[in-house]
Short mmCIF file of C-alpha atoms in Angstrom, two decimals:
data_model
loop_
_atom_site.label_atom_id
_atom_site.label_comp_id
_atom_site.label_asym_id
_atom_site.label_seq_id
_atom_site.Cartn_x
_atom_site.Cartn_y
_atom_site.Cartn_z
CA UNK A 1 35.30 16.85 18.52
CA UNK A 2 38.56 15.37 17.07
CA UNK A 3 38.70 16.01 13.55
CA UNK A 4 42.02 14.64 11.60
CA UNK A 5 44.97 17.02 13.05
CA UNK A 6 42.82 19.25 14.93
CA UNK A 7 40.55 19.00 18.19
CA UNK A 8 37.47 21.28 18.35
CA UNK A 9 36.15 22.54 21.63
CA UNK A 10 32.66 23.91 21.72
CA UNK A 11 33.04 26.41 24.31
CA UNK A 12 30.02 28.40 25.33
CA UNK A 13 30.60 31.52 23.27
CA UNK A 14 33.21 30.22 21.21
CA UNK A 15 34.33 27.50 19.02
CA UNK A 16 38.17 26.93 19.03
CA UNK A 17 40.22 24.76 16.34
CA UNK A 18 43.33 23.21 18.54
CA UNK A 19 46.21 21.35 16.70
CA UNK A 20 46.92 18.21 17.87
CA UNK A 21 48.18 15.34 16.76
CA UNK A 22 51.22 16.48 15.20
CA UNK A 23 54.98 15.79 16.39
CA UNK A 24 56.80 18.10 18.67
CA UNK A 25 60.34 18.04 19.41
CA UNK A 26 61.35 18.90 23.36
CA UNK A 27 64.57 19.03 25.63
CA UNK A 28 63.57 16.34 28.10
CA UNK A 29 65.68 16.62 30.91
CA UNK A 30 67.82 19.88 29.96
CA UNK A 31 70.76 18.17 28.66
CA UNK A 32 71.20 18.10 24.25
CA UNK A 33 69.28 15.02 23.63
CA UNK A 34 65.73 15.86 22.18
CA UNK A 35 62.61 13.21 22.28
CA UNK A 36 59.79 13.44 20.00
CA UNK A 37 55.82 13.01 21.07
CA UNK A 38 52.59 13.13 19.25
CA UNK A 39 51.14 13.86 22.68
CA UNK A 40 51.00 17.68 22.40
CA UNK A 41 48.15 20.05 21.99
CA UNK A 42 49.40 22.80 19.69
CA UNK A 43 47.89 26.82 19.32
CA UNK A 44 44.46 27.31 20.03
CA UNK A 45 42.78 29.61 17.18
CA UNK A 46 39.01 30.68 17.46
CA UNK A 47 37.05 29.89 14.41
CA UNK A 48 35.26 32.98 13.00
CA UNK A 49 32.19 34.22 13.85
CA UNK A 50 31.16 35.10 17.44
CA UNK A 51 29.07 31.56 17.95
CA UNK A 52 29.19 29.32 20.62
CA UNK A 53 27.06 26.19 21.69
CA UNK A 54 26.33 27.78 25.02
CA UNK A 55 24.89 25.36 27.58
CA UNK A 56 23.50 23.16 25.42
CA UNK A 57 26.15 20.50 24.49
CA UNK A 58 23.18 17.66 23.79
CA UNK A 59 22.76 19.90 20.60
CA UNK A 60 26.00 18.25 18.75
CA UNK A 61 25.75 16.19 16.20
CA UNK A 62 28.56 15.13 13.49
CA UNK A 63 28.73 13.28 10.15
CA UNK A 64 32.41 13.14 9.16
CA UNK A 65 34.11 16.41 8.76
CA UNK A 66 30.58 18.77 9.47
CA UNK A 67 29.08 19.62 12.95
CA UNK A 68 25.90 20.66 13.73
CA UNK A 69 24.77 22.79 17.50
CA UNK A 70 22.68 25.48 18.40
CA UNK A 71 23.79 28.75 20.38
CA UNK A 72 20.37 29.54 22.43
CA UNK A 73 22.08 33.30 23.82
CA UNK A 74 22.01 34.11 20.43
CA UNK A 75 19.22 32.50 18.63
CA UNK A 76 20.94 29.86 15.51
CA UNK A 77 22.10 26.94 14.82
CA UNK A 78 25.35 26.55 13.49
CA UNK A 79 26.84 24.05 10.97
CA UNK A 80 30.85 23.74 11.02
CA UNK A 81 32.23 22.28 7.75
CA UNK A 82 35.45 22.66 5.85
CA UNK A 83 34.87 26.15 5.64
CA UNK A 84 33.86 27.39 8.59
CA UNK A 85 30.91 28.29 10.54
CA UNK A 86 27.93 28.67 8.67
CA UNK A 87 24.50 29.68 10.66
CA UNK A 88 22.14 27.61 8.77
CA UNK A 89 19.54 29.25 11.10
CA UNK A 90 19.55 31.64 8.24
CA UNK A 91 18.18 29.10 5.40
CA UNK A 92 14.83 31.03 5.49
CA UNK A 93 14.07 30.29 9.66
CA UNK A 94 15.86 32.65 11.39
CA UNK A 95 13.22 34.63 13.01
CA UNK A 96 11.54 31.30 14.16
CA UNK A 97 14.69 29.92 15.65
CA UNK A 98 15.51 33.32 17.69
CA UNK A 99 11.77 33.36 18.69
CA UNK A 100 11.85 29.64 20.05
CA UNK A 101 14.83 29.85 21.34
CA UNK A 102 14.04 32.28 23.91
CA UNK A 103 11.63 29.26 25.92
CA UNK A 104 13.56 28.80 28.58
CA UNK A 105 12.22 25.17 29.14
CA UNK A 106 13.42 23.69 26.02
CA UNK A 107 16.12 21.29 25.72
CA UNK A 108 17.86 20.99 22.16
CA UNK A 109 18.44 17.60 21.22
CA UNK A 110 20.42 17.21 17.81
CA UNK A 111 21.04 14.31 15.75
CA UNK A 112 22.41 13.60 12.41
CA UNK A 113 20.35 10.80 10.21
CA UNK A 114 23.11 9.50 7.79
CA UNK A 115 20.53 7.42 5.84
CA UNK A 116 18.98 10.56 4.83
CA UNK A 117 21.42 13.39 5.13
CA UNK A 118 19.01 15.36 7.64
CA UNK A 119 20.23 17.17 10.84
CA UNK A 120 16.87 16.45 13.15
CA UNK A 121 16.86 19.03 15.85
CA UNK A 122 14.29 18.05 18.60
CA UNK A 123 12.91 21.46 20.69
CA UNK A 124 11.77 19.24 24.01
CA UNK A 125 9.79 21.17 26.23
CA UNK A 126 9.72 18.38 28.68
CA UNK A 127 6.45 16.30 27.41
CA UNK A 128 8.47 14.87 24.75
CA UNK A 129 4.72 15.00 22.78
CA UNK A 130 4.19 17.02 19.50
CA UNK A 131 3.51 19.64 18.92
CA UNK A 132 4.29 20.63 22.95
CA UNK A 133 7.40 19.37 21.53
CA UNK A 134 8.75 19.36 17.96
CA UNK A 135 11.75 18.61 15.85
CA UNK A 136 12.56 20.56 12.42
CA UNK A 137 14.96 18.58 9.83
CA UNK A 138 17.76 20.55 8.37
CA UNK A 139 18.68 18.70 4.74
CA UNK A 140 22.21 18.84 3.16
CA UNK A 141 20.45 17.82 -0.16
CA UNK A 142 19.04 21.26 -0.02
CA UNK A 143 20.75 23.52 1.99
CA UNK A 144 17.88 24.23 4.11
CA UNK A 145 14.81 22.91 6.52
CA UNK A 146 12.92 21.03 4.90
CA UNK A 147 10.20 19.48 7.61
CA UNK A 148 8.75 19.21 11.54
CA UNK A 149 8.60 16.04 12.27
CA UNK A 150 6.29 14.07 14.94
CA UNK A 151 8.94 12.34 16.68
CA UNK A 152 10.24 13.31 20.08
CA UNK A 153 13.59 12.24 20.27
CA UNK A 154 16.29 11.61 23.72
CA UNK A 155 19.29 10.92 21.89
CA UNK A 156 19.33 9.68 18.26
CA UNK A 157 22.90 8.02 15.99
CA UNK A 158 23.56 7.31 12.76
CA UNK A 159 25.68 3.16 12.36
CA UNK A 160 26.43 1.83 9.23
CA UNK A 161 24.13 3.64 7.17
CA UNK A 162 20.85 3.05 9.69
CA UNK A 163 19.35 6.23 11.65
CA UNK A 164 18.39 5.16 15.18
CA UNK A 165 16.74 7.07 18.08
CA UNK A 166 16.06 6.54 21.83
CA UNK A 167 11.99 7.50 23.46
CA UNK A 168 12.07 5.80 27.34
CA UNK A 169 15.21 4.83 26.93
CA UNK A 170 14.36 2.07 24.06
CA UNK A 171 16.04 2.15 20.88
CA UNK A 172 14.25 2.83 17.77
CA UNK A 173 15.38 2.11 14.16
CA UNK A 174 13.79 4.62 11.76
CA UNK A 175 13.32 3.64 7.68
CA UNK A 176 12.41 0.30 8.35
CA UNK A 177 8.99 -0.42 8.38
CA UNK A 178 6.24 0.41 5.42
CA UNK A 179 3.90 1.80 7.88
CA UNK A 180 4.66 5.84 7.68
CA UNK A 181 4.15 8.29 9.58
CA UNK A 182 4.37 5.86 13.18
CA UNK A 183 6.77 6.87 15.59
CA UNK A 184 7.68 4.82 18.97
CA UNK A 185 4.61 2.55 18.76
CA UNK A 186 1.96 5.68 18.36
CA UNK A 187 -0.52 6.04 16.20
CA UNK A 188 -0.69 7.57 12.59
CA UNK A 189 0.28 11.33 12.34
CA UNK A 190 -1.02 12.50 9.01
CA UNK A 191 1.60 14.28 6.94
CA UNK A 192 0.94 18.03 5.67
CA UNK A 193 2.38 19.80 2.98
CA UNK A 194 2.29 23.93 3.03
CA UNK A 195 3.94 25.54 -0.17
CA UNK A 196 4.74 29.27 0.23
CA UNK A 197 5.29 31.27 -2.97
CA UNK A 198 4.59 34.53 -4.13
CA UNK A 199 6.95 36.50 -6.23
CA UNK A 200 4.90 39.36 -7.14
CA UNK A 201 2.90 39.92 -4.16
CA UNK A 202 0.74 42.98 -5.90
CA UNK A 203 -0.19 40.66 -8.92
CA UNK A 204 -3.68 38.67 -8.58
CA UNK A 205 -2.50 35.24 -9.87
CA UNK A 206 -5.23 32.70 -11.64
CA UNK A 207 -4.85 29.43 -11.24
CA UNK A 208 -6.23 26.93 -13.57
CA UNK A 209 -4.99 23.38 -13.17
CA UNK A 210 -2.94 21.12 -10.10
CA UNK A 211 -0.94 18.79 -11.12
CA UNK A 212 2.23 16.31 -9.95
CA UNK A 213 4.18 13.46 -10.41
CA UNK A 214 3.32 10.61 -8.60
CA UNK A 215 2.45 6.73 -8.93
CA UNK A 216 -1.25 6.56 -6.99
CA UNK A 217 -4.12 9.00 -7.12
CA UNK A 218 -4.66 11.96 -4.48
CA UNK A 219 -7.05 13.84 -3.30
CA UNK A 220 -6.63 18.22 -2.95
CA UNK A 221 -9.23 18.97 -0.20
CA UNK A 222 -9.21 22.86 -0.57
CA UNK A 223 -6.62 25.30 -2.38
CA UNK A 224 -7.54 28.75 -0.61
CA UNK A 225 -5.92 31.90 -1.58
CA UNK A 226 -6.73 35.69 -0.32
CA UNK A 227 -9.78 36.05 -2.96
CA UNK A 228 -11.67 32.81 -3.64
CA UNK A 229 -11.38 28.58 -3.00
CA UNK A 230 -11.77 26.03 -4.47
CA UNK A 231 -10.74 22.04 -4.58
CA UNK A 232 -9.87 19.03 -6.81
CA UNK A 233 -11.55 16.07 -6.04
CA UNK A 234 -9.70 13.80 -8.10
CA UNK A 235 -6.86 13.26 -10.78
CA UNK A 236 -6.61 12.19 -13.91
CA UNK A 237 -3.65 10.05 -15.01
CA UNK A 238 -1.63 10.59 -18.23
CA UNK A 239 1.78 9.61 -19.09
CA UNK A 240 2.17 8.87 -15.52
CA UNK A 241 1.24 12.85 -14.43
CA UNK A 242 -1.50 13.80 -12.30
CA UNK A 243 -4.00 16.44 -13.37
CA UNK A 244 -7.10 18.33 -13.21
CA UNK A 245 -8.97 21.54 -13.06
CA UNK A 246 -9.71 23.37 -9.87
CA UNK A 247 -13.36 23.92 -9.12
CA UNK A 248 -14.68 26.75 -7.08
CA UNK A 249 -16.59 25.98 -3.64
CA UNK A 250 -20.37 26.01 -4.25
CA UNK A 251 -20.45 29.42 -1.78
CA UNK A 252 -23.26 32.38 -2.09
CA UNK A 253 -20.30 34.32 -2.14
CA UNK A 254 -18.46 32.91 -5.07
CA UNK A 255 -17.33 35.18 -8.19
CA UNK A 256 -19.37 34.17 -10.88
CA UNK A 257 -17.34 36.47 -13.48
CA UNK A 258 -14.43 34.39 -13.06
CA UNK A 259 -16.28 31.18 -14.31
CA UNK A 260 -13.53 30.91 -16.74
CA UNK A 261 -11.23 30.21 -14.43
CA UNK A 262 -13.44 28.14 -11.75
CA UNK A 263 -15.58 25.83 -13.93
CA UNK A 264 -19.26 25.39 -13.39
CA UNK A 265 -19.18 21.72 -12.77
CA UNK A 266 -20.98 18.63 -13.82
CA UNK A 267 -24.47 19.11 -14.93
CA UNK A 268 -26.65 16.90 -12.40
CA UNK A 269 -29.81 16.58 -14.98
CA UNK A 270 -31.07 17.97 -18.32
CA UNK A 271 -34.62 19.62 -18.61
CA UNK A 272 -36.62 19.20 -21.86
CA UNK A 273 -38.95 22.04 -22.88
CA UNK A 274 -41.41 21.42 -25.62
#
């Protein structure tokens, strides 16, 4: 990987910065006359951190000055920028990574998506389907991973600003349709969202209202914590945010002292007595 004045080599448990590039002055033939080059690979020097891409070259994936690989013997994925190696492994999926890693019939199959900043790393068990298959997005916008995605990839490049990737050996151009979620001519694979959050984990929370931001109405089939359940079945727009109250599931077992917090619903009729 040839990066201004230096060439990188991705060596299996190593990665090694090697000047190059750069004048060098030389007694040609052993008489006084010296003759400059630009052909001349200068001192090697290891970059630190004991990482490597192992045998998995097809991992590699660049935008400008950053590189992106995995190192399967010891469980990451590795980012190199302009300061270093960083195992971005670490951004909250580290034990996942080392526990996937050890399949030994997975090929890693990185590309970088310039049009969104995303470093999609595909995890191809050889059915190249999902989820046999799967490929987890790592987002410079974040610092993190951010999403599996449903698409199996063979090779994928970022030109002039558009992502493409190759399934059968037939290139695909991603971002450029308005039917989502449709990879390589498939059908629809419905999008899930899982939010994980829980800073006091010996505090009960209560939780009275969902809302977002949005332009369109959803719909919150089921919000289940440890204790109880319950749902939103619409929204109500104001000020372009989404709201409403969560309802508890009409269940025998449901905690009628915390009716405060559930609702009781929508009376279905009213009974005169006279």
């Amino acid at each position: 990987f040839s990066r201004r004045i230096s060439l990188i080599a991705f060596c299996e448990d190593r990665v090694i910065g090697i000047t190059a590039n750069k004048n060098a002055l030389y007694n040609a033939d052993g008489k006084p006359q010296l003759v400059a080059t630009n052909a001349v690979l200068g001192d090697a020097n290891p970059f630190v951190g004991d990482y490597g891409i192992s045998k998995n070259p097809e991992s590699f994936a660049k935008d400008s000055y950053r590189a992106y690989f995995t190192d399967k013997q010891r469980g990451a994925v590795l980012r190199l920028s302009m300061d270093g190696l960083t195992p971005i492994s670490d951004a909250g999926m580290s034990d996942w990574f080392k526990d996937e890693f050890k399949n030994p019939g997975y090929n890693f199959i990185g590309s970088y998506d310039s049009y969104k900043n995303d470093y999609n790393l595909t995890l191809d068990d050889g059915s190249q389907s999902y989820p046999g298959s799967k490929t987890v997005t790592y987002s410079e916008d974040v610092k993190g991973w951010v999403s599996f995605k449903s698409f199996i990839q063979e090779s994928g490049v970022s030109m002039s600003g558009d992502y493409y990737t190759f399934r059968s050996g037939i290139c695909y151009k991603h971002h450029d349709n308005a039917l989502r979620n449709t990879f390589y001519g498939g059908s629809i694979d419905p999008s899930t969202i899982t939010f994980l959050f829980n800073e006091s984990p010996t505090v009960i929370k209560n939780f009275n209202t969902l809302n977002y931001d949005g332009d369109e109405n959803w719909i919150c089939n089921s919000i289940i914590t440890d204790q109880e359940s319950g749902t939103v079945t619409e929204f109500i727009e104001k000020e372009g945010k989404w709201f409403n109250y969560i309802k508890g599931d009409d269940e025998a077992d449901l905690d009628t002292s915390a009716f405060n917090f559930q609702g009781i619903g929508t009376a279905s009729n009213i009974t005169y007595n006279v």
